[in-house]
mmCIF file of C-alpha atoms and ligand atoms in Angstrom:
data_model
loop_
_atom_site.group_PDB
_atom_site.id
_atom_site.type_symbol
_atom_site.label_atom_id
_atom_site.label_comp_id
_atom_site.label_asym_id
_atom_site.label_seq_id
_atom_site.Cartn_x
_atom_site.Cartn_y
_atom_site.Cartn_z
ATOM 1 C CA UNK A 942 0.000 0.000 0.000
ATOM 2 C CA UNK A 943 1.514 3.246 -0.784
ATOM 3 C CA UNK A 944 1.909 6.252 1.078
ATOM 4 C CA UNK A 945 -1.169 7.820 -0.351
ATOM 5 C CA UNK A 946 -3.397 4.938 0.439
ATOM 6 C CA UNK A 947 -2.383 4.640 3.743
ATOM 7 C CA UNK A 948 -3.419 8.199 4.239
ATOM 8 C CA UNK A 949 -6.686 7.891 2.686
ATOM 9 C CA UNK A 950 -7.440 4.623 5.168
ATOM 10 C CA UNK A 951 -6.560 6.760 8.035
ATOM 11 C CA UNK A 952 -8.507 9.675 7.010
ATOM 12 C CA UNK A 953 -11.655 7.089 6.774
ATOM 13 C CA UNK A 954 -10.774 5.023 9.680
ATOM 14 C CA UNK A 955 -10.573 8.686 11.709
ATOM 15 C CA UNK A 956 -13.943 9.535 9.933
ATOM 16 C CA UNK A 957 -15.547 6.262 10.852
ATOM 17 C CA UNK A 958 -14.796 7.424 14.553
ATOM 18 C CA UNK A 959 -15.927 10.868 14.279
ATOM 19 C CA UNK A 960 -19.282 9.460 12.921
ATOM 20 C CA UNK A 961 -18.528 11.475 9.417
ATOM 21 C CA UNK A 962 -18.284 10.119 6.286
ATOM 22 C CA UNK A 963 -17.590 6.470 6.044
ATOM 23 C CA UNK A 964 -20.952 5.643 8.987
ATOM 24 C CA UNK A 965 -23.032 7.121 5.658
ATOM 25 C CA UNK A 966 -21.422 4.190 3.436
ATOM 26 C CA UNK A 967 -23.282 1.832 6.138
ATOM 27 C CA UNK A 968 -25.898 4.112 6.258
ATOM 28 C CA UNK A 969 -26.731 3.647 3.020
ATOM 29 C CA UNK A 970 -26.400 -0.307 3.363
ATOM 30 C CA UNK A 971 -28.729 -0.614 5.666
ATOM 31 C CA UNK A 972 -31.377 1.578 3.876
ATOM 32 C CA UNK A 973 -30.629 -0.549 0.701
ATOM 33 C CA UNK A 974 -31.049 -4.078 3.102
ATOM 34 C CA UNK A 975 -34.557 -2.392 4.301
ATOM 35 C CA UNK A 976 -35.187 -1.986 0.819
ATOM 36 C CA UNK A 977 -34.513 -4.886 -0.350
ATOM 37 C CA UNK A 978 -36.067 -7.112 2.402
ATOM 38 C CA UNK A 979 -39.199 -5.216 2.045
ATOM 39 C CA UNK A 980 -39.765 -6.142 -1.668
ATOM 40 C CA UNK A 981 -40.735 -8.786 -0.852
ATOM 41 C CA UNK A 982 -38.153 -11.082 -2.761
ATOM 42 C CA UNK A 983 -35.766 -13.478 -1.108
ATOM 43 C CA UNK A 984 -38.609 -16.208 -0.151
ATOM 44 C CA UNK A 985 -36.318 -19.708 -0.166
ATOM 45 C CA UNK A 986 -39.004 -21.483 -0.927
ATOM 46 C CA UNK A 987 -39.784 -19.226 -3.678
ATOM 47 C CA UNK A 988 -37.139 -20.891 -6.535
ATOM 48 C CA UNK A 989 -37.329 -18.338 -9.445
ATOM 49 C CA UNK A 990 -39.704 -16.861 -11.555
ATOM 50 C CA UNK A 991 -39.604 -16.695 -15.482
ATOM 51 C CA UNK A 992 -36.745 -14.312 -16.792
ATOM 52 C CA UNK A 993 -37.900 -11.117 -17.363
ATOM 53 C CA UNK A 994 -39.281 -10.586 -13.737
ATOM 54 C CA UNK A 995 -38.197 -13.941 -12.348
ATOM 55 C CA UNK A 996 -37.330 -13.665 -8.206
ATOM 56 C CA UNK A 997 -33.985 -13.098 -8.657
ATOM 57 C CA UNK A 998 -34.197 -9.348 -9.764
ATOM 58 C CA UNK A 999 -38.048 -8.137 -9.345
ATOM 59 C CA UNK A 1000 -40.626 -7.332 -11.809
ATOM 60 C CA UNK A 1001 -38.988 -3.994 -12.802
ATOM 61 C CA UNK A 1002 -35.888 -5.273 -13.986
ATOM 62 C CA UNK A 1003 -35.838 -5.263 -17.801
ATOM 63 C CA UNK A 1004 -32.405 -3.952 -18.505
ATOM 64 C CA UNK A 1005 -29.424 -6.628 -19.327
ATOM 65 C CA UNK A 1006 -28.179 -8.752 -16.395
ATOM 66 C CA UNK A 1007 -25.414 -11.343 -16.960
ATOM 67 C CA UNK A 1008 -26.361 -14.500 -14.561
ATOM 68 C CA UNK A 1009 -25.301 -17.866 -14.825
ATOM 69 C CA UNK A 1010 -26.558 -21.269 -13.590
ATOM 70 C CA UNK A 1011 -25.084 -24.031 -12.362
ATOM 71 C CA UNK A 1012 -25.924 -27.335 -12.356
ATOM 72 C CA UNK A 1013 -24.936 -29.492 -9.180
ATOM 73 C CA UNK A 1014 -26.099 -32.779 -10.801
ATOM 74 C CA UNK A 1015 -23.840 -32.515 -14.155
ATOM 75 C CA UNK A 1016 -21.056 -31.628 -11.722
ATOM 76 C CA UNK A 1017 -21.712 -34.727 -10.012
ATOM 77 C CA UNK A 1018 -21.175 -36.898 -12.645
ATOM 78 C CA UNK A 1019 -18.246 -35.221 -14.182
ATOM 79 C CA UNK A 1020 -15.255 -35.647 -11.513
ATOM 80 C CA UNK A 1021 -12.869 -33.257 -11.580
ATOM 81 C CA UNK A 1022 -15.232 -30.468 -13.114
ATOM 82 C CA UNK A 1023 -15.334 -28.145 -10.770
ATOM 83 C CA UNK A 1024 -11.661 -28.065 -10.726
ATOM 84 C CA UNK A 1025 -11.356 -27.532 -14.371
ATOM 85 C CA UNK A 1026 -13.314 -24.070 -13.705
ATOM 86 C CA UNK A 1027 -11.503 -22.975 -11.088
ATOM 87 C CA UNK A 1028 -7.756 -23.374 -12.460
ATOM 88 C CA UNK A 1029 -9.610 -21.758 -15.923
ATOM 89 C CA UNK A 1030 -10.762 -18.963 -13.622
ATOM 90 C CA UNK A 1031 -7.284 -18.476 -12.289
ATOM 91 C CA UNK A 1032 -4.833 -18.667 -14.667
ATOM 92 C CA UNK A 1033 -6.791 -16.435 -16.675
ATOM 93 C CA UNK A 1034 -7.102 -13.641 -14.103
ATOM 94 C CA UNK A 1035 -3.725 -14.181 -12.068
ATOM 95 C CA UNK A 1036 -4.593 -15.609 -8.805
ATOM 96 C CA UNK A 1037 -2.357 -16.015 -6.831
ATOM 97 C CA UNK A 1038 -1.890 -19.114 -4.375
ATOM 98 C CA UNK A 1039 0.063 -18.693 -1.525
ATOM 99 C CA UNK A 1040 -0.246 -22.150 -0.474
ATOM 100 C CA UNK A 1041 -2.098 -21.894 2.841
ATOM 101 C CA UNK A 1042 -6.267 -21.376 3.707
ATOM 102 C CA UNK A 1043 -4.682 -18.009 5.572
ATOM 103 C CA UNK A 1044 -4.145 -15.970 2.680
ATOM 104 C CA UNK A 1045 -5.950 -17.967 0.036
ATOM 105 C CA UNK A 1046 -7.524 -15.853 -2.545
ATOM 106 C CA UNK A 1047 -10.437 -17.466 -4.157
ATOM 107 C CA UNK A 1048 -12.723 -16.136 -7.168
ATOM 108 C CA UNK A 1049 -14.358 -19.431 -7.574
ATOM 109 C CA UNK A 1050 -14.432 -22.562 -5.372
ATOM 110 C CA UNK A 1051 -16.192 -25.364 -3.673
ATOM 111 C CA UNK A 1052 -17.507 -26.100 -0.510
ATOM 112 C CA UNK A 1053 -20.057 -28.535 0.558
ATOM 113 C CA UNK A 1054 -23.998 -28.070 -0.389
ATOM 114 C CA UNK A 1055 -24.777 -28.044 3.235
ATOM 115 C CA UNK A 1056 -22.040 -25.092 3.496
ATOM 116 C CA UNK A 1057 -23.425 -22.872 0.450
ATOM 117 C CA UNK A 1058 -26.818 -23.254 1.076
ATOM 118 C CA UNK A 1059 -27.473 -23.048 4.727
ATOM 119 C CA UNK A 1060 -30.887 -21.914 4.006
ATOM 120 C CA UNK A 1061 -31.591 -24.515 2.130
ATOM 121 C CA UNK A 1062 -30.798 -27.245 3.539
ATOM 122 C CA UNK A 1063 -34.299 -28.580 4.210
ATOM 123 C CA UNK A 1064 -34.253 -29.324 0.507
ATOM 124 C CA UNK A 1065 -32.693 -32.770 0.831
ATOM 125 C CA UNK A 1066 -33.226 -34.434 -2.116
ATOM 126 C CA UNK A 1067 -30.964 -36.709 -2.850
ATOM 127 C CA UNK A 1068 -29.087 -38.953 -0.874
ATOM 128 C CA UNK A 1069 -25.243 -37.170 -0.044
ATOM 129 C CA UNK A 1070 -26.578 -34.468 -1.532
ATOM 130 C CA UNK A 1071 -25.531 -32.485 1.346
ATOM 131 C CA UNK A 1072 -22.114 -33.332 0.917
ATOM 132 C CA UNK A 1073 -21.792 -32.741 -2.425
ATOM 133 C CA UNK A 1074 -19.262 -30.319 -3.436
ATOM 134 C CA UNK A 1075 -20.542 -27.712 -5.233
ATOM 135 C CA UNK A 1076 -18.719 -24.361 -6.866
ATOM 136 C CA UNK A 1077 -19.446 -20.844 -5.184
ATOM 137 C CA UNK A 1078 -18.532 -17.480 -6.790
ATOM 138 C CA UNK A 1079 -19.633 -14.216 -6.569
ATOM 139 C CA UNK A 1080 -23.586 -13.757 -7.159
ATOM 140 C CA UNK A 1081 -23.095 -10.648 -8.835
ATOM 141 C CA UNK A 1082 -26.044 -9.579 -7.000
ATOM 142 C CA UNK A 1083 -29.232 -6.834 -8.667
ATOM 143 C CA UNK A 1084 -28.454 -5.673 -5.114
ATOM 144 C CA UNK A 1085 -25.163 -5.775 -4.086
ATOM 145 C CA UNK A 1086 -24.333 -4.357 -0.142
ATOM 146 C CA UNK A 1087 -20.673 -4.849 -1.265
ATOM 147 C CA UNK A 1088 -21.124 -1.933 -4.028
ATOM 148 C CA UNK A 1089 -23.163 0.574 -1.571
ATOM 149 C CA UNK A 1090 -20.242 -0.033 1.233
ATOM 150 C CA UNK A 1091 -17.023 0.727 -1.012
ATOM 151 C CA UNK A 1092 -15.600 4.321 -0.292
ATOM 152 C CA UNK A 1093 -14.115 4.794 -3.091
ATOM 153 C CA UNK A 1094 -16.646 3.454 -5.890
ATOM 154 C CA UNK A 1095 -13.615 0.756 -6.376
ATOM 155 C CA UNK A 1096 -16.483 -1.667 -6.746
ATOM 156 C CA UNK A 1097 -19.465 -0.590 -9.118
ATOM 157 C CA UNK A 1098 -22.153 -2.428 -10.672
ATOM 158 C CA UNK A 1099 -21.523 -1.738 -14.481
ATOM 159 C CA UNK A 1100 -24.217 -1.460 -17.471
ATOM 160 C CA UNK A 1101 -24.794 -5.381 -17.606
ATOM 161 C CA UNK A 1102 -25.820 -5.995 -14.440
ATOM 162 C CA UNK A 1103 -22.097 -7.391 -13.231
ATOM 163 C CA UNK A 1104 -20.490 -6.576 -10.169
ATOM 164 C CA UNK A 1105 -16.775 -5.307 -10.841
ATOM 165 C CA UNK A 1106 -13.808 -3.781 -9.397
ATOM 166 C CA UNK A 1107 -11.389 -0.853 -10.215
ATOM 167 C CA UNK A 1108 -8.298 -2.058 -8.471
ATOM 168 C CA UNK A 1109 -6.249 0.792 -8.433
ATOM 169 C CA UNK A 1110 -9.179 2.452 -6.755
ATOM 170 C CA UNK A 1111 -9.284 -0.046 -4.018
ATOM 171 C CA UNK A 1112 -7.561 1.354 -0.639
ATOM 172 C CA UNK A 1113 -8.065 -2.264 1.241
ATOM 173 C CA UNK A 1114 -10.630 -1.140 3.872
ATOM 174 C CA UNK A 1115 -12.503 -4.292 3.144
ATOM 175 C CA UNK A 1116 -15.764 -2.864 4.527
ATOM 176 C CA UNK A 1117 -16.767 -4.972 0.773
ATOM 177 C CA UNK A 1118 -15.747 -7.977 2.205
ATOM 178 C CA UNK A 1119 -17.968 -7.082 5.226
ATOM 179 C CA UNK A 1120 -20.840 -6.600 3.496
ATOM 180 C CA UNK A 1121 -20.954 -9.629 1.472
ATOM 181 C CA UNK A 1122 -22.807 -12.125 2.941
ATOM 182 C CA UNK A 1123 -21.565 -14.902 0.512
ATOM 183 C CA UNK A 1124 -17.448 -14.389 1.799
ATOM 184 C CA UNK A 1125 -16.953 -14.080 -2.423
ATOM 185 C CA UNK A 1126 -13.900 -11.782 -1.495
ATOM 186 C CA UNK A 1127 -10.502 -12.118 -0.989
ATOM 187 C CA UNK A 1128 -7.729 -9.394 0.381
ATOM 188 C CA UNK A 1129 -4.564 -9.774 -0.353
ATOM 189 C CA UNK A 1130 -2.535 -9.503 2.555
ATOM 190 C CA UNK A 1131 1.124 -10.588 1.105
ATOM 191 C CA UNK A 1132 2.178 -9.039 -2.253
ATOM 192 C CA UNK A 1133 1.061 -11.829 -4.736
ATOM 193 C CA UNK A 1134 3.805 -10.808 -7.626
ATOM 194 C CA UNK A 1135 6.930 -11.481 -5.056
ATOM 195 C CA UNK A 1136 9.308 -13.357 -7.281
ATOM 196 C CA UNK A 1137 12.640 -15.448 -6.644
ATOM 197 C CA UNK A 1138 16.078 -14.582 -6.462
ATOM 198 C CA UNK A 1139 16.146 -15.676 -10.405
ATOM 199 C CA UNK A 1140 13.196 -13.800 -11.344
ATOM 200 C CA UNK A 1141 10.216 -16.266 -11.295
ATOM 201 C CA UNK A 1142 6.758 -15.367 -10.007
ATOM 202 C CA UNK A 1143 6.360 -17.053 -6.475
ATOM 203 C CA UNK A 1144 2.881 -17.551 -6.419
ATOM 204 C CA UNK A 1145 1.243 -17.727 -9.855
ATOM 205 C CA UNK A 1146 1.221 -21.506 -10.549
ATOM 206 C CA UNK A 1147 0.561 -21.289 -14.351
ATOM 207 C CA UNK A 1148 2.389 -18.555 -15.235
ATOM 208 C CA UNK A 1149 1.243 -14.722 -15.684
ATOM 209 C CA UNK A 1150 -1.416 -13.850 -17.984
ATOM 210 C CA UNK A 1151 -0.548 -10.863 -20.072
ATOM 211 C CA UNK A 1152 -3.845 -9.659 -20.825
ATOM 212 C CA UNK A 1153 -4.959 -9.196 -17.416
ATOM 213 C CA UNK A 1154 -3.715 -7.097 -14.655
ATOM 214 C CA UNK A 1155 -1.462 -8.612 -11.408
ATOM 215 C CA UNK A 1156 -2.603 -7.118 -8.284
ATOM 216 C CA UNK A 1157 -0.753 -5.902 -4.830
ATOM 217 C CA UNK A 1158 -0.890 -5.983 -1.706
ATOM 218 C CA UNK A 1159 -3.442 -4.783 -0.003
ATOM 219 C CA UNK A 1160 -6.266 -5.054 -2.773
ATOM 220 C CA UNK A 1161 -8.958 -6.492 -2.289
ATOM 221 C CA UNK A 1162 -10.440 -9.115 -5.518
ATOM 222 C CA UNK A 1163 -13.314 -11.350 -6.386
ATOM 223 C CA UNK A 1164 -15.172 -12.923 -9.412
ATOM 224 C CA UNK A 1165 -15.751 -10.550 -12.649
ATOM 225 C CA UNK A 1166 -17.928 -12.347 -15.094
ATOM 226 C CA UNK A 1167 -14.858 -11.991 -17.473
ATOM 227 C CA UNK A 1168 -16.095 -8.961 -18.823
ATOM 228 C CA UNK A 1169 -12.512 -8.716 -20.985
ATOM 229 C CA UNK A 1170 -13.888 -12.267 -22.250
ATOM 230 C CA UNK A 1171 -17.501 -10.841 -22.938
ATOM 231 C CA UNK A 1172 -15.905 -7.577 -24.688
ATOM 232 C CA UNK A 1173 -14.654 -10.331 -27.224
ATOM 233 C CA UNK A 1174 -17.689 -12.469 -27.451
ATOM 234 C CA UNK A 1175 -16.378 -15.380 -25.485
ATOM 235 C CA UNK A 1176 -17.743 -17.228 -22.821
ATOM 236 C CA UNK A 1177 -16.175 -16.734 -18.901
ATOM 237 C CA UNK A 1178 -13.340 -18.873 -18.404
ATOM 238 C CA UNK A 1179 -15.483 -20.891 -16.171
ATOM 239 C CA UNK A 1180 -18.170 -21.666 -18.265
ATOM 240 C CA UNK A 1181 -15.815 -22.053 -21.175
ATOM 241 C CA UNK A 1182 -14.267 -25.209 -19.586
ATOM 242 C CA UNK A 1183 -17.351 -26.983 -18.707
ATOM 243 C CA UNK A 1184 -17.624 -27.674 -22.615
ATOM 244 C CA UNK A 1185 -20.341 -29.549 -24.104
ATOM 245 C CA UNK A 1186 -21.640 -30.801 -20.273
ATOM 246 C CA UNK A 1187 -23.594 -28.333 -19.930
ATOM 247 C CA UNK A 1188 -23.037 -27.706 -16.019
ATOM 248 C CA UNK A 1189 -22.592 -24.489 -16.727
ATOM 249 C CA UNK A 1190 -24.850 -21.759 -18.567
ATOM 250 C CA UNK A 1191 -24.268 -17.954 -18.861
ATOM 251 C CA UNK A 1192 -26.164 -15.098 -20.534
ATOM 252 C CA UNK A 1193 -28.830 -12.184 -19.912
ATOM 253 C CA UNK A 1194 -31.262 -13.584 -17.664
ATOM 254 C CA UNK A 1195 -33.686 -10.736 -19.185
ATOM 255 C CA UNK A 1196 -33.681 -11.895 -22.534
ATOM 256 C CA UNK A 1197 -36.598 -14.081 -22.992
ATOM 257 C CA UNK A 1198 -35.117 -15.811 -26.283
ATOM 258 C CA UNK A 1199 -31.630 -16.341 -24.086
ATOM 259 C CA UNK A 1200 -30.638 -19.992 -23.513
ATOM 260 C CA UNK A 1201 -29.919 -18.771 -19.687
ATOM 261 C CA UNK A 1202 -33.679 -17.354 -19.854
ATOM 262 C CA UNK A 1203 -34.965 -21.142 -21.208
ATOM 263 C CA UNK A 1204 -32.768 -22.891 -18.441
ATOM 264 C CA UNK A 1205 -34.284 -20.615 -15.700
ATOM 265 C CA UNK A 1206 -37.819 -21.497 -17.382
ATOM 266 C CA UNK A 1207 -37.663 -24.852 -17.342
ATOM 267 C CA UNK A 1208 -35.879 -26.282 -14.365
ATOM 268 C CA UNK A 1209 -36.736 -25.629 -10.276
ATOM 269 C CA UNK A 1210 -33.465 -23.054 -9.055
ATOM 270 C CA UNK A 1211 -31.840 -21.904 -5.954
ATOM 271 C CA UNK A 1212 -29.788 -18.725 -4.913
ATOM 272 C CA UNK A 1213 -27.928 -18.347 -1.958
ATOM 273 C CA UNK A 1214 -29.390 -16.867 0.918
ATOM 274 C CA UNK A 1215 -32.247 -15.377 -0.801
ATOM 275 C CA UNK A 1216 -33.400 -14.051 2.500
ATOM 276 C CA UNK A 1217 -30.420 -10.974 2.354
ATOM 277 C CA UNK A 1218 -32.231 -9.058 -0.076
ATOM 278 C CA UNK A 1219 -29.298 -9.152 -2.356
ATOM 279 C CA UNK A 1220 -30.926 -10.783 -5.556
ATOM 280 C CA UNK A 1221 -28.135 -13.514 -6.548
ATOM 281 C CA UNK A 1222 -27.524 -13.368 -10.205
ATOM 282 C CA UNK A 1223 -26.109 -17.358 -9.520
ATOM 283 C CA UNK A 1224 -28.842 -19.745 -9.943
ATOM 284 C CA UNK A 1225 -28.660 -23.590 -9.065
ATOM 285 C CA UNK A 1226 -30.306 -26.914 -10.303
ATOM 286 C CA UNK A 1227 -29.818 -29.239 -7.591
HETATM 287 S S1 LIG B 2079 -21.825 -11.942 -3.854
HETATM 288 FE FE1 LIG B 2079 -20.881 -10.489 -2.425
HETATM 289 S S2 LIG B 2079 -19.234 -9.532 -3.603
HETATM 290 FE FE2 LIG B 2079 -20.614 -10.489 -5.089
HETATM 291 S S3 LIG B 2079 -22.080 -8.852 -5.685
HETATM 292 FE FE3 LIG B 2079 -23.039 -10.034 -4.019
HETATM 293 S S4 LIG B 2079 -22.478 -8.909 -2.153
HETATM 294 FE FE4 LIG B 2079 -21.066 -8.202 -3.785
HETATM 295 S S1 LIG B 2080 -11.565 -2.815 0.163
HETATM 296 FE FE1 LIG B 2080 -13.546 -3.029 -0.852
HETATM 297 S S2 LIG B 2080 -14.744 -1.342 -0.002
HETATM 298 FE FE2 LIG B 2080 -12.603 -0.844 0.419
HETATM 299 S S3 LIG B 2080 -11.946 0.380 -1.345
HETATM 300 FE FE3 LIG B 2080 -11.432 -1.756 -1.824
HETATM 301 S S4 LIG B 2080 -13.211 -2.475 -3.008
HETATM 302 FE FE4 LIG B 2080 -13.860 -0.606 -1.949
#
């Protein structure tokens, strides 16, 4: 962190104190959490409706919104899936791994159903299905408490619906990472592009990625949709890797003729804690 982002935490930590400043970046959380939880959305029984108004985003959202959907089943049956996404995910965008849980930055992952879903866990429906592993990301939520809490406007929902991040904008205050309720970010607390004595990166396992920024210390980073990926009409890196199985589907979930918008139609989904008000753009068939 240089010199000029120290200052800037210490002016908001001092402001946070004083009750100036930073308390209105919670302020404004909380209204949006009132907001949200009084629209009536977020029902876990609930599933999803149609896309175009299904429950993820309300009736009144008509504009694009990137989702995806992810099949637990198909990932199931294809071992070794899940971890095709996630070293997709991060070669592309240069996570690093330092090697321990500690420090481990994550922009896609897997933990157990029973884990993910805590709120859903009632829904038992298979046997072991509560142990299944199943991949988490971020939900790029239609109401995200991580975007209202950021300072800086480091992290901003942009014109497709997707939840991104200016890093150089990013003075590591995490109050992001305390507003998510899903844990979908990551800070890095040692400086991921430390190299060797002969040069070599020390922590990016598959090399470096040209095409996509390195971060430092004291950033804070999470999932992107792959919007440099969209820009050139490819799939995310996740997606991408699942292939012809399926497991995976990504597109505008407002787009009645999309093939997210038929998936959403025609299969029973799940978000993640539906009852924070945050409107997951993730959707699962379980
Ligand atoms: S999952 Fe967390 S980080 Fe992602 S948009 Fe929602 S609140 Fe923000
Ligand atoms: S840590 Fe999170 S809230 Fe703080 S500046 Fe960075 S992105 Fe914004």
């Amino acid at each position: 962190m240089d010199v000029k982002r120290r200052k800037f935490l210490k002016i908001a930590g001092l402001s946070a104190v004083a009750g100036l400043g930073v308390p209105s970046a919670f302020t404004n959380l909380l209204q949006g959490e009132a907001l949200a939880s009084s629209s009536g959305q977020g029902n876990p029984a609930e599933g999803h409706k149609p896309a175009g108004g299904h429950g993820g985003h309300g009736e009144e959202s008509t504009g694009t919104q990137y989702g995806m959907v992810i099949d637990i089943k198909k990932f199931a049956e294809h071992q070794g899936l899940a971890d095709r996404c996630i070293n997709a995910c991060h070669t592309e965008h240069n996570v690093p791994d330092f090697g321990n849980p500690k420090d481990e930055i994550k922009w896609i992952w897997t933990d157990d159903y029973a884990h993910g879903f805590t709120e859903h866990s009632q829904y038992k429906r298979n046997a072991g299905l509560n142990e299944l592993p199943v991949l988490l990301t971020c939900n790029h939520c239609a109401n995200p408490p991580c975007v209202r809490a950021c300072p800086t406007q480091a992290t901003f929902k942009n014109e497709v619906g997707v939840v991104v991040m200016d890093f150089h904008r990013c003075i590591g205050c995490r109050f992001c990472m305390a507003a998510c309720p899903y844990g979908a970010r990551s800070f890095n607390w040692r400086n991921p592009r430390e190299k060797y004595a002969n040069g070599n990166y020390k922590f990016y396992k598959n090399g470096v990625n040209p095409n996509y920024p390195t971060r430092m210390r004291g950033v804070v980073e999470k999932c992107n949709f792959c919007p440099e990926r969209l820009a050139v009409g490819k799939l995310p890196a996740c997606v991408e890797a699942t292939g012809e199985t399926k497991a995976m589907v990504f597109g505008n979930v407002n787009d009645p003729n999309s093939e997210i918008a038929k998936v959403l139609n025609s299969n029973f989904t799940i978000q993640r804690k539906p009852a924070a008000g945050t409107k997951p753009s993730v959707f699962y068939i379980i």
